[in-house]
Every structure is written in structure tokens, then in C-alpha cells.
Tab-separated table of C-alpha atoms and ligand atoms in Angstrom:
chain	number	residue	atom	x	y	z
O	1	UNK	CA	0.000	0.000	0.000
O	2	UNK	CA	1.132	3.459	-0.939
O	3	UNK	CA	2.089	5.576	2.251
O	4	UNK	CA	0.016	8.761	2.778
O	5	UNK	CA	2.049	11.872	3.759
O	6	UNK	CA	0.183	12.627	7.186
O	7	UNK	CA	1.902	16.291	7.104
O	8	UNK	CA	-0.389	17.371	4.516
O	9	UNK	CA	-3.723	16.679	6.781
O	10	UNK	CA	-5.505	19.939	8.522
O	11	UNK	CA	-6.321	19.430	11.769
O	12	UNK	CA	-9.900	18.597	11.293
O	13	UNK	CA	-8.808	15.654	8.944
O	14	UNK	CA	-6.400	14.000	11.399
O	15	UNK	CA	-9.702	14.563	13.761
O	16	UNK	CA	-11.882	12.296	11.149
O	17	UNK	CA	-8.743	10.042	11.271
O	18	UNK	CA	-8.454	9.640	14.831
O	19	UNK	CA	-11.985	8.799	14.905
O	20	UNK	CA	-11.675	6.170	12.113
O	21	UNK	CA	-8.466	4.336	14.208
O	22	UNK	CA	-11.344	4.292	17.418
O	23	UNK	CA	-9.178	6.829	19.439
O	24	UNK	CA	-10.097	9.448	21.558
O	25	UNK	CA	-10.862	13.287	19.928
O	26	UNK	CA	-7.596	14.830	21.611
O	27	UNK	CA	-5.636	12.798	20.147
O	28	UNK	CA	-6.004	14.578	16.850
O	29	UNK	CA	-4.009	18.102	18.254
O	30	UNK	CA	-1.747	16.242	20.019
O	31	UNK	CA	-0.413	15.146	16.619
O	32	UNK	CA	-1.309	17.960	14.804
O	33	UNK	CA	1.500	19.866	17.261
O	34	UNK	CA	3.934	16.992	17.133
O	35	UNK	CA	3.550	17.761	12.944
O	36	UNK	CA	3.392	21.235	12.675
O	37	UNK	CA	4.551	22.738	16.317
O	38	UNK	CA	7.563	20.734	17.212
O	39	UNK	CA	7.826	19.576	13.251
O	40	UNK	CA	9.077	16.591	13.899
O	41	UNK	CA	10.093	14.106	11.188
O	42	UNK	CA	9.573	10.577	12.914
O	43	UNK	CA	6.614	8.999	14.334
O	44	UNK	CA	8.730	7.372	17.222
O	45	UNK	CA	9.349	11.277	18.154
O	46	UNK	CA	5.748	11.802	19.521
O	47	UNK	CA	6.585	10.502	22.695
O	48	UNK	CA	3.011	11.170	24.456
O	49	UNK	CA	0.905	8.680	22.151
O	50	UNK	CA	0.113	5.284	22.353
O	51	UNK	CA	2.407	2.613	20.911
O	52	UNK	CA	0.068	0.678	18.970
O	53	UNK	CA	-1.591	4.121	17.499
O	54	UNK	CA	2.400	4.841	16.516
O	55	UNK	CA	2.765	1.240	15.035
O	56	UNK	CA	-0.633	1.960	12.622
O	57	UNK	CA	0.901	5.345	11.420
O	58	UNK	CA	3.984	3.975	10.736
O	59	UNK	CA	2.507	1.450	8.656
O	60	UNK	CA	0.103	3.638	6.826
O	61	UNK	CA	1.278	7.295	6.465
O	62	UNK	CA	4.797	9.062	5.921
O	63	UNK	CA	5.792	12.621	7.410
O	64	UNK	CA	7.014	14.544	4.425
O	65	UNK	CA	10.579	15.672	5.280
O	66	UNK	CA	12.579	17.907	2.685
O	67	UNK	CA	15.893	17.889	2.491
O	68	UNK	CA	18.387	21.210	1.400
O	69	UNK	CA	20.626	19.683	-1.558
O	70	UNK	CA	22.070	23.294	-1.928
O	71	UNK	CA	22.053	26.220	0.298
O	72	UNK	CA	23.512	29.803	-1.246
O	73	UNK	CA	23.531	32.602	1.703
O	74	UNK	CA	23.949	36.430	0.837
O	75	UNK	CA	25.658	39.125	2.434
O	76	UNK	CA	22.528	40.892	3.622
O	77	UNK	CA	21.341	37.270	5.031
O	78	UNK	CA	18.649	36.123	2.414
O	79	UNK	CA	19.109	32.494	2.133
O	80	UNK	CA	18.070	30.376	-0.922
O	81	UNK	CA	17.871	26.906	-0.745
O	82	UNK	CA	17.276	23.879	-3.089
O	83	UNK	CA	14.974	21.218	-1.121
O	84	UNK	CA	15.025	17.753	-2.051
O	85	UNK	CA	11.373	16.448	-2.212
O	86	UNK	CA	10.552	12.599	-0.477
O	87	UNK	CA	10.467	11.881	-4.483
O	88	UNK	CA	13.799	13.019	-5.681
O	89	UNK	CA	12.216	16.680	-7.149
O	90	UNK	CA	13.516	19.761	-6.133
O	91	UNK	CA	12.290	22.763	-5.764
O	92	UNK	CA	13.542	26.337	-4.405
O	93	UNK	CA	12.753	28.295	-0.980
O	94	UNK	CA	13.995	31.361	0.088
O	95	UNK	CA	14.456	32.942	3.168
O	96	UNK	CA	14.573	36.828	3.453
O	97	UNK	CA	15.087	38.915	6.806
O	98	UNK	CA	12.964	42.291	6.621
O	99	UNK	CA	12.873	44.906	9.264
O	100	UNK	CA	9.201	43.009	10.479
O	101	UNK	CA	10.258	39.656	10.357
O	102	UNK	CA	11.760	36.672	9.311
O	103	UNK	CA	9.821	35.588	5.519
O	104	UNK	CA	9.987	32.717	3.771
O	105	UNK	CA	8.810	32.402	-0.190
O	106	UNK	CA	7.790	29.115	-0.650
O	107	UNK	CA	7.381	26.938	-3.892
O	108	UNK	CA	3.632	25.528	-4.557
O	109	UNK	CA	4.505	23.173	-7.713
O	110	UNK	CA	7.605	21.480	-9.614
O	111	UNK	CA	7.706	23.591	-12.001
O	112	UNK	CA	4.792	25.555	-13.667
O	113	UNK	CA	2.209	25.283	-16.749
O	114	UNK	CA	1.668	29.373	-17.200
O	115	UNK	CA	4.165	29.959	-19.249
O	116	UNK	CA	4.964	33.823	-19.006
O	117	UNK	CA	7.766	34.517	-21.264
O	118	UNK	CA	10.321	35.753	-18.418
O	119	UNK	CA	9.893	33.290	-15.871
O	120	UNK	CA	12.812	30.473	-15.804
O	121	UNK	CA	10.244	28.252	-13.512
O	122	UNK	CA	7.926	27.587	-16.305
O	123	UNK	CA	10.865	26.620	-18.870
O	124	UNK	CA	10.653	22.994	-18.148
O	125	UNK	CA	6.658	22.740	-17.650
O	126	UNK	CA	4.476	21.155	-14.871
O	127	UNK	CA	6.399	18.338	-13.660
O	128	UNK	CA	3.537	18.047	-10.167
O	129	UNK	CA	1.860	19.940	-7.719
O	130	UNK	CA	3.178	19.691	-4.056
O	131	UNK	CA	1.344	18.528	-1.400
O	132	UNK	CA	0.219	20.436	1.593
O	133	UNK	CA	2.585	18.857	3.699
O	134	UNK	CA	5.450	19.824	1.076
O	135	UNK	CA	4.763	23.029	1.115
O	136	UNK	CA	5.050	23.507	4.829
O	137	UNK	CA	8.072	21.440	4.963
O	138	UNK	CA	9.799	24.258	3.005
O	139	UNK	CA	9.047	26.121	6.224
O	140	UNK	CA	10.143	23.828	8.752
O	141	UNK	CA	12.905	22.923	6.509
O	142	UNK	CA	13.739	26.830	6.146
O	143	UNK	CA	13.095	26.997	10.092
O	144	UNK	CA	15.375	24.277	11.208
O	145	UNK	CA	17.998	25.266	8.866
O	146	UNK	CA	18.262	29.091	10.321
O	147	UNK	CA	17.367	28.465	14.389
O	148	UNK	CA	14.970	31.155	14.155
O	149	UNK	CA	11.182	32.048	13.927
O	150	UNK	CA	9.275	32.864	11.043
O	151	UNK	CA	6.344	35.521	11.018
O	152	UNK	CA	5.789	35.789	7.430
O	153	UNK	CA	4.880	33.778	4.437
O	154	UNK	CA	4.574	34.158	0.842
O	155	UNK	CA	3.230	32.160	-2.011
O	156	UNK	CA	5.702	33.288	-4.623
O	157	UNK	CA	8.110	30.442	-5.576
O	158	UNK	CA	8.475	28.049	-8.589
O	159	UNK	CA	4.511	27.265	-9.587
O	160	UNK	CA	0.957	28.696	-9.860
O	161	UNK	CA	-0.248	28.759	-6.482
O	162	UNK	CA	-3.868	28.598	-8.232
O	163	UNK	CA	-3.012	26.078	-9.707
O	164	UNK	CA	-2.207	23.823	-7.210
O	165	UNK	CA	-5.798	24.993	-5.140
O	166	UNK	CA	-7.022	21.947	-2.559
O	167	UNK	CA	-3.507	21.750	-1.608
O	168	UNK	CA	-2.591	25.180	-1.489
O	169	UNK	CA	-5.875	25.907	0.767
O	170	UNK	CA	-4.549	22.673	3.137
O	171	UNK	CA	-1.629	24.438	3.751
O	172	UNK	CA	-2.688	27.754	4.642
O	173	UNK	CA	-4.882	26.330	7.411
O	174	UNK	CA	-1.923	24.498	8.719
O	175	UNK	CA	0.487	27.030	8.690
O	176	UNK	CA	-1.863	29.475	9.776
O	177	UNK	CA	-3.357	26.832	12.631
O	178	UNK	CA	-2.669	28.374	16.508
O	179	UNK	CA	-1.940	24.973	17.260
O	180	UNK	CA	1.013	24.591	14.402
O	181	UNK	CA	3.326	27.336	13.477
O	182	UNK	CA	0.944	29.501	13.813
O	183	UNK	CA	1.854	32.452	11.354
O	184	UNK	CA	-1.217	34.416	10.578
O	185	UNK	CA	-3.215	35.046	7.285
O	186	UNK	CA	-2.734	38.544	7.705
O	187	UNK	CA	1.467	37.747	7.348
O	188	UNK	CA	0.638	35.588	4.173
O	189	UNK	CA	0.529	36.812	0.822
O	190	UNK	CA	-0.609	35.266	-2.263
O	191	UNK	CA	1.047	35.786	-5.708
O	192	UNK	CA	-1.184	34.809	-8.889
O	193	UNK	CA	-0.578	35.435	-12.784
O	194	UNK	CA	-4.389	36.029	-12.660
O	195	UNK	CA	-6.345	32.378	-13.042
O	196	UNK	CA	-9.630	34.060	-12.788
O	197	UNK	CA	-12.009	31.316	-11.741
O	198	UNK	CA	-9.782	30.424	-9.128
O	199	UNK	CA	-9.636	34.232	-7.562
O	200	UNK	CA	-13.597	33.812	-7.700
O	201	UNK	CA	-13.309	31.235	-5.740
O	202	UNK	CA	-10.444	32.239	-2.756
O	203	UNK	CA	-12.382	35.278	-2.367
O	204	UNK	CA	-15.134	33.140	-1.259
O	205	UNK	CA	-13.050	32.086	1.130
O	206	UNK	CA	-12.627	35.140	3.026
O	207	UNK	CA	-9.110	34.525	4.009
O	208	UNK	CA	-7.347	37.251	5.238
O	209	UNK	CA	-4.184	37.114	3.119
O	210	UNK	CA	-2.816	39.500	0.741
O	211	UNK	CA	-3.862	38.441	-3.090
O	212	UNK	CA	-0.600	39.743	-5.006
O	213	UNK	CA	-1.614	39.830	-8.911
O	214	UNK	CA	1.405	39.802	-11.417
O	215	UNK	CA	0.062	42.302	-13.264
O	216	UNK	CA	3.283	43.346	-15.370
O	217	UNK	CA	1.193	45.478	-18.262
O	218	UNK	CA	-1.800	46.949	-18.926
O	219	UNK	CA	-3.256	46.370	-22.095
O	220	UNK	CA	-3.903	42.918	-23.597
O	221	UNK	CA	-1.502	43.074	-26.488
O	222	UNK	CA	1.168	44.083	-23.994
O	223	UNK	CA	0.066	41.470	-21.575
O	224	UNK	CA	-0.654	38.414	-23.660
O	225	UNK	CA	2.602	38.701	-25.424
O	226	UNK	CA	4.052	38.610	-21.819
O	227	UNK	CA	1.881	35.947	-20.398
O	228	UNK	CA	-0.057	33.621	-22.407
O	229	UNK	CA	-3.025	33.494	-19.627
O	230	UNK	CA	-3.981	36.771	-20.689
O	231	UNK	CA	-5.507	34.760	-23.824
O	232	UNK	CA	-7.613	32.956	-21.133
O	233	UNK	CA	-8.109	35.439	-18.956
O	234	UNK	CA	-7.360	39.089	-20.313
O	235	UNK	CA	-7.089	42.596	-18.439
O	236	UNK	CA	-11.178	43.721	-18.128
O	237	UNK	CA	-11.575	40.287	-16.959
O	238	UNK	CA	-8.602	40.003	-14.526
O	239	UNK	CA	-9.621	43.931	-13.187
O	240	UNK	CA	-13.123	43.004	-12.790
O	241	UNK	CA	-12.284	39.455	-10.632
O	242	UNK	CA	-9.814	41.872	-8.242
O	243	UNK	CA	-12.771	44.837	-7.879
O	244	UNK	CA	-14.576	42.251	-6.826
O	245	UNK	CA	-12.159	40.607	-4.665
O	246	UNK	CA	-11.644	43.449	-2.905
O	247	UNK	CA	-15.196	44.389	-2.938
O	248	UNK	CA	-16.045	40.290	-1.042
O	249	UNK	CA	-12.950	40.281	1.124
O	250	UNK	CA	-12.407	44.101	1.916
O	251	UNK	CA	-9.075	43.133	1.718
O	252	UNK	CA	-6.486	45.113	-1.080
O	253	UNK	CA	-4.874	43.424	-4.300
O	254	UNK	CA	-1.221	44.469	-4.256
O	255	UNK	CA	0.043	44.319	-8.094
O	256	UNK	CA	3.379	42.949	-9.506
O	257	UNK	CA	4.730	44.828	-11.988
O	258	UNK	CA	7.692	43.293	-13.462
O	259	UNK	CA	9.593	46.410	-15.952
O	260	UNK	CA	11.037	45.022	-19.120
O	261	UNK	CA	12.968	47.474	-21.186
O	262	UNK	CA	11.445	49.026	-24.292
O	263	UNK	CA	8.204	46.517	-23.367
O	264	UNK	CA	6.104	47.968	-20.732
O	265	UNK	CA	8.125	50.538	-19.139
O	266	UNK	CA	7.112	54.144	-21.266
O	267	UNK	CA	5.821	56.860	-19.540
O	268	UNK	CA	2.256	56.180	-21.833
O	269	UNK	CA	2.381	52.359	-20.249
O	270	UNK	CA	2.354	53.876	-16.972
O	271	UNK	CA	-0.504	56.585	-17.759
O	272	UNK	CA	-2.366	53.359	-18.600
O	273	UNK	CA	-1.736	51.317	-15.791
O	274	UNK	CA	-2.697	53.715	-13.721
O	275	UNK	CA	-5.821	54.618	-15.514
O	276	UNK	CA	-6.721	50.931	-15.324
O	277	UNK	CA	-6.261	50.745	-11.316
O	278	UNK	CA	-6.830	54.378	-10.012
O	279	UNK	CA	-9.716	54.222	-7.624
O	280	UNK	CA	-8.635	50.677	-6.110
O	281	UNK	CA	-6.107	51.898	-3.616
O	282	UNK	CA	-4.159	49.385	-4.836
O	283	UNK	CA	0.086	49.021	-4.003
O	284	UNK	CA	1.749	48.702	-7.437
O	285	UNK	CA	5.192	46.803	-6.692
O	286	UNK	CA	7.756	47.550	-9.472
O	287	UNK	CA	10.413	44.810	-9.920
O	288	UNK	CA	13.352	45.294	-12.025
O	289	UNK	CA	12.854	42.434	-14.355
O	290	UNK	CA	15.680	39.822	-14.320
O	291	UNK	CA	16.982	38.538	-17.061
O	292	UNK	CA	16.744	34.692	-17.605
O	293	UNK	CA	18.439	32.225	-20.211
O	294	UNK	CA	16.298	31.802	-23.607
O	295	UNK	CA	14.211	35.153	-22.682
O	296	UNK	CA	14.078	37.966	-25.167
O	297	UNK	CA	14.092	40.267	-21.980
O	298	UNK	CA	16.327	42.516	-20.414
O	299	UNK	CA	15.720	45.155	-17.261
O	300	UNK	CA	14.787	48.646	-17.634
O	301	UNK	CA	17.240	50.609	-16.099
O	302	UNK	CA	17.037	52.346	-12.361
O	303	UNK	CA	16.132	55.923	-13.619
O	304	UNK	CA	13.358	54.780	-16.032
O	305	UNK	CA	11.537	52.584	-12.974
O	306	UNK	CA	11.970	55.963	-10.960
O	307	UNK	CA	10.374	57.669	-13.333
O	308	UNK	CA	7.407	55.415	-13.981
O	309	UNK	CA	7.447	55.157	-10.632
O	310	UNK	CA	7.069	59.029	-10.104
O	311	UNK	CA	4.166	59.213	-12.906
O	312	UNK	CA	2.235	56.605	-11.276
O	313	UNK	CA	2.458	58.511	-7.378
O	314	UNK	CA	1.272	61.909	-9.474
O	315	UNK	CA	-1.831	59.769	-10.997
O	316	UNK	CA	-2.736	59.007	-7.421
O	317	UNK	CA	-1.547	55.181	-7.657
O	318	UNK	CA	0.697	54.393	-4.579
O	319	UNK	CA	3.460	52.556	-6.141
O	320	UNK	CA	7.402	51.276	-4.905
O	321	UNK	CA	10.223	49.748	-5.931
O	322	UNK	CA	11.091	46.363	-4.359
O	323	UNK	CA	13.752	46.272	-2.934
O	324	UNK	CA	16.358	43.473	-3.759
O	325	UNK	CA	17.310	41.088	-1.402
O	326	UNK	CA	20.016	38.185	-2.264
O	327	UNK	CA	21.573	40.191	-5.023
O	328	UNK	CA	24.943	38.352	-4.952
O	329	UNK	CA	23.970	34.940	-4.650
O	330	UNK	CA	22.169	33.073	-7.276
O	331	UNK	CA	19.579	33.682	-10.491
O	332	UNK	CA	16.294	34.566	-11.174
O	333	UNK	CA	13.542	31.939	-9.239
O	334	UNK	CA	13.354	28.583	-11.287
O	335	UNK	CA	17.235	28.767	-12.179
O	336	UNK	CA	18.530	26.893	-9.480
O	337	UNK	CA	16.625	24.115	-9.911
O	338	UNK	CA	17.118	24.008	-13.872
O	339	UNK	CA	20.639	24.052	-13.537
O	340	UNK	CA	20.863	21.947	-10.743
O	341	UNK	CA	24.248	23.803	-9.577
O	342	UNK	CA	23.293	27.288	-9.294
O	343	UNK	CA	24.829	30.202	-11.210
O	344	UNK	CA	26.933	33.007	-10.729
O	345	UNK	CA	24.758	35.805	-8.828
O	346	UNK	CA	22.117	38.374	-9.820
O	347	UNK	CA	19.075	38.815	-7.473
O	348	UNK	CA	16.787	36.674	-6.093
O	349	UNK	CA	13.582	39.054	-7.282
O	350	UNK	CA	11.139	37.082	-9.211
C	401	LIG	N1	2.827	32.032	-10.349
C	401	LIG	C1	2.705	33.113	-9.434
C	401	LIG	C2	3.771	33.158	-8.361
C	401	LIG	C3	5.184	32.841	-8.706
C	401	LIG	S1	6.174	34.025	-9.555
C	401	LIG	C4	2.605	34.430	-10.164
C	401	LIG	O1	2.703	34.419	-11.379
C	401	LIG	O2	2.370	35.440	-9.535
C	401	LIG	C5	6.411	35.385	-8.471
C	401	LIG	C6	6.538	36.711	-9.202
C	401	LIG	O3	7.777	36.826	-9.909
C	401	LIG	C7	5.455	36.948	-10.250
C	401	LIG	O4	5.028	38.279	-10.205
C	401	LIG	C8	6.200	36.682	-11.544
C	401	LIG	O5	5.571	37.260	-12.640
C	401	LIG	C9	7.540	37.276	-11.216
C	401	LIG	N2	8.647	36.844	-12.063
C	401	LIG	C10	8.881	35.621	-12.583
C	401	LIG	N3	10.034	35.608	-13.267
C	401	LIG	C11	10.539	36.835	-13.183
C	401	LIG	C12	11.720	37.448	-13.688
C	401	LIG	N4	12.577	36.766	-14.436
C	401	LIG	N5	11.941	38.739	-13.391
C	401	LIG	C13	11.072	39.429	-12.620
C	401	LIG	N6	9.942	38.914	-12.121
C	401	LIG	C14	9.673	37.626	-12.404
């Protein structure tokens, strides 16, 4: 029989479990903490539960573990790491040290289906989602690795976090869970290329995280030649899913705006963008965009972004510049793991 990675249940799933296996109700948080709390990686760990209840884990589930096959630390302490999936995939975390906390990006899938023309994690395709229990095992692994706490999460690794949606919704209510490591939806934040049924249906959620939309242009023949889910989804239909999130939620979109020289970065590009969002009180973030092997691409340069930057503050859309975090070690997100052995250094945006 094929072990089940017990990591990935929410708490009210190990609860139906517990019940299944005849044992008593507590029983369910006591593991839940053993798994997410104390994120331990062996059943024989859990010291305060029965023997026999061990014996039938052991034999059924698995505790999805990830291991760091590379590690690349910066000078201003953002760590990236390769993790080893239980499967032999890898995929890449990050951990970055702001002045409000300890953050960690984490990875939803191996690889991604979107296909936006700048991205270096798409290059390869969908190899798999990750399970819930991945995902938070990027944490922990993140976690055990530094010695220190995390307060912040975001969803903005290799994959389509909408993509990846059951799972994706498991492990926010672990990692969110008081009785687990606890980090709250208002410190998570949830990057999309814009999968519009699927932001229809978090907002019904009513979550409490931060939907980040990678905007990157605001006209469709901009944005499809950018990102091929503009075909699917384009820019009135995209706008009218975040109005609306907003408008369910009362929570703000942020936007991702990632510039590309000579490509979405004139001073008419930004009159447009922020025609498209005024009235939203939306935060536009503006990313230098980073080059990446077999991409047409290249950055626009500091005193352009100022400038659209500047236009977009005097159109009343509140916009900044990201700051970059990890510049000297390592490529653009999705490198690492294509190459396996990690180039020589540019940032760690995107
Ligand atoms: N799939 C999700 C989250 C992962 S990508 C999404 O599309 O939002 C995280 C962010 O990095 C997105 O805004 C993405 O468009 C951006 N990005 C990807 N590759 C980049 C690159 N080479 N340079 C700058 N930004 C990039």
C-alpha cells in the first residue's frame, strides 16, 4: 500500500482520522502539534501517544521531510535553498530577513504550466503539484535550517499557487493553525498570474491574506505577449475578478509589476496602468525584471523605474520599488533548480 504523507492533513482531517483508528478526539491536536509545532520528522518522536496508534501510522502514512541539496547565503542574510522532495524533485525556498520579520517564499509546484515569457520556472513545464505537507516542509525545513522564527509567508516560488488549489488551501490552514506554526493570514501573501475562476473562488473564502496579482502590463496586447493566460483570462476580466475581490474580502490586491525594457516601461504604459487601477487603492510593486536564459528580456534601467514610478504617485496610484534582497547569490527563481548547480549571482527578485 502506498504511504500517505500525514503532514499534509488539517487538523480537522487527522480529527476524522483519529476517529476512524477508534481513538479518543484529543488525540487529533496532540499530533497535529507533534507535525506542525515541534515539526518533527519521525513517528517514534511523539513521545506522548500510544504505541500501537504509533505502530498503525507507521505502517500507513509518511511525514514529508525535505531535504536542502544546496544552500547559497547572501551578504545581507537572504538564504536560498534547493529542497530535495521525499520523491527526488527539487524545488527552491527562500528565506529573506525584513525589518518586520523573518519571511519565507515558498514553492507551490515542480515547475509551472503558465508559461509567461520571463519566468525560468515555467521553462521545463508542470512536472507536479506539491502537497500540503510539502509546502510547509519548506518552512520547517527553512526553520530548522536558520534556528529562528518565522512571522511571514509568501506564495511566490516556482509554480501557480492557483493552480495547485485543494492543496494550497490545506496548507494555509496548517500554517496558519494556533496549534502549528501559527503564522497568521494577515502575514501571508498570495502571488497569482491572474487564473480568474480560481480568484472567484479564494475570495469566497474570506481569508485574510494578501492576493498579489502579477500584473506586469496593462493592455492585452502588452500582456498576452508577456503571459499567455492573458488569452484565457485578459485585463477587463482580470480587473473586474480583483474589484470584486476586494469588494467580497475588503481586503487590497497588491500588483506585480515586473519592468522590461522598451516593453512595458514608457511613460504612456504607466498613464495606462494607472488609468486601469486608479480608484482601487491598490500598491503597485515595481520589480526590475531579471533577465533569464532563452528570454528575449532585459531590465529597464534604475532611472526609467523611478520615473514610472514618479508618474504613477502623481496619478494618485501608490506605487514602490522592491527592494532586492540576495543580489549576490544566485539567479532569477526557477534557475537553481534548472541548472541543478546554481549560477553566478544576480538577485533573487522574481
Ligand atoms: N505564479 C505566481 C507566483 C510565482 S512568480 C505568479 O505568477 O504570480 C512570483 C513573481 O515573480 C510573479 O510576479 C512573476 O511574474 C515574477 N517573475 C517571474 N520571473 C521573473 C523574472 N525573471 N523577473 C522578474 N519577475 C519575475
Amino acid at each position: 500500500m502506498d504511504q500517505i504523507g500525514i503532514s499534509s492533513y488539517p487538523e480537522e482531517r487527522l480529527a476524522g482520522l483519529m476517529q476512524e483508528l477508534g481513538q479518543p478526539a484529543f488525540r487529533a491536536r496532540q499530533l497535529f502539534r507533534w507535525l506542525h509545532e515541534k515539526q518533527v520528522c519521525a513517528f517514534c518522536e511523539m513521545t506522548d501517544l500510544p504505541k500501537a496508534l504509533l505502530a498503525v501510522l507507521e505502517e500507513r502514512f509518511t511525514i514529508e521531510t525535505l531535504a536542502v541539496q544546496r544552500r547559497q547565503q547572501s551578504r545581507d542574510g537572504t538564504v536560498k535553498y534547493l529542497l530535495r522532495l521525499p520523491d527526488g524533485n527539487c524545488i527552491e525556498t527562500v528565506w529573506m530577513r525584513y525589518s518586520y520579520g523573518n519571511t519565507v517564499c515558498v514553492s507551490t509546484q515542480v515547475g509551472c504550466r503558465m508559461g509567461c515569457r520571463f519566468c525560468a520556472s515555467t521553462q521545463g513545464g508542470r512536472v507536479r503539484s506539491l502537497t500540503a505537507g510539502e509546502i510547509a516542509g519548506e518552512v520547517y525545513a527553512a526553520v530548522c535550517d536558520m534556528g529562528e522564527r518565522v512571522s511571514h509567508i509568501v506564495l511566490m516560488g516556482i509554480g501557480e499557487p492557483l493552480d495547485n488549489f485543494d492543496n494550497v488551501m490545506d496548507f494555509l490552514s496548517i500554517i496558519s493553525s494556533p496549534h502549528g506554526a501559527n503564522i497568521g493570514m494577515r502575514n501571508i501573501s498570495l502571488s497569482t498570474c491572474g487564473l480568474v475562476p480560481m480568484i472567484e473562488k479564494l475570495a469566497e473564502r474570506h481569508l485574510g491574506l494578501t492576493l498579489s496579482v502579477s500584473l506586469h502590463a496593462p493592455t492585452n496586447e502588452m500582456r498576452s505577449a508577456m503571459m499567455p493566460v492573458n488569452d484565457a483570462y485578459p485585463v477587463e476580466q482580470l480587473m473586474r475578478a480583483c474589484r470584486a475581490y476586494q469588494q467580497t474580502t475588503g481586503r487590497r490586491v497588491s500588483f506585480e509589476y515586473s519592468m522590461v525594457n522598451g516593453v512595458n516601461d514608457s511613460p504612456e504604459t504607466a498613464r495606462r496602468l494607472a488609468q486601469l487601477i486608479r480608484g482601487m487603492g491598490a500598491h503597485v510593486n515595481l520589480i526590475p525584471i531579471n533577465p533569464v536564459d532563452g528570454s528575449p528580456y532585459s531590465a529597464s534601467d534604475a532611472a526609467n523605474i523611478r520615473r514610472f514610478q514618479a508618474m504613477l504617485t502623481q496619478l494618485g496610484v501608490n506605487a514602490t520599488v522592491r527592494r532586492r534582497l540576495g543580489a549576490d547569490i544566485s539567479a532569477a527563481c526557477g534557475q537553481l533548480r534548472r541548472e541543478g548547480a546554481g549560477l553566478p549571482a544576480d538577485s533573487i527578485d522574481g
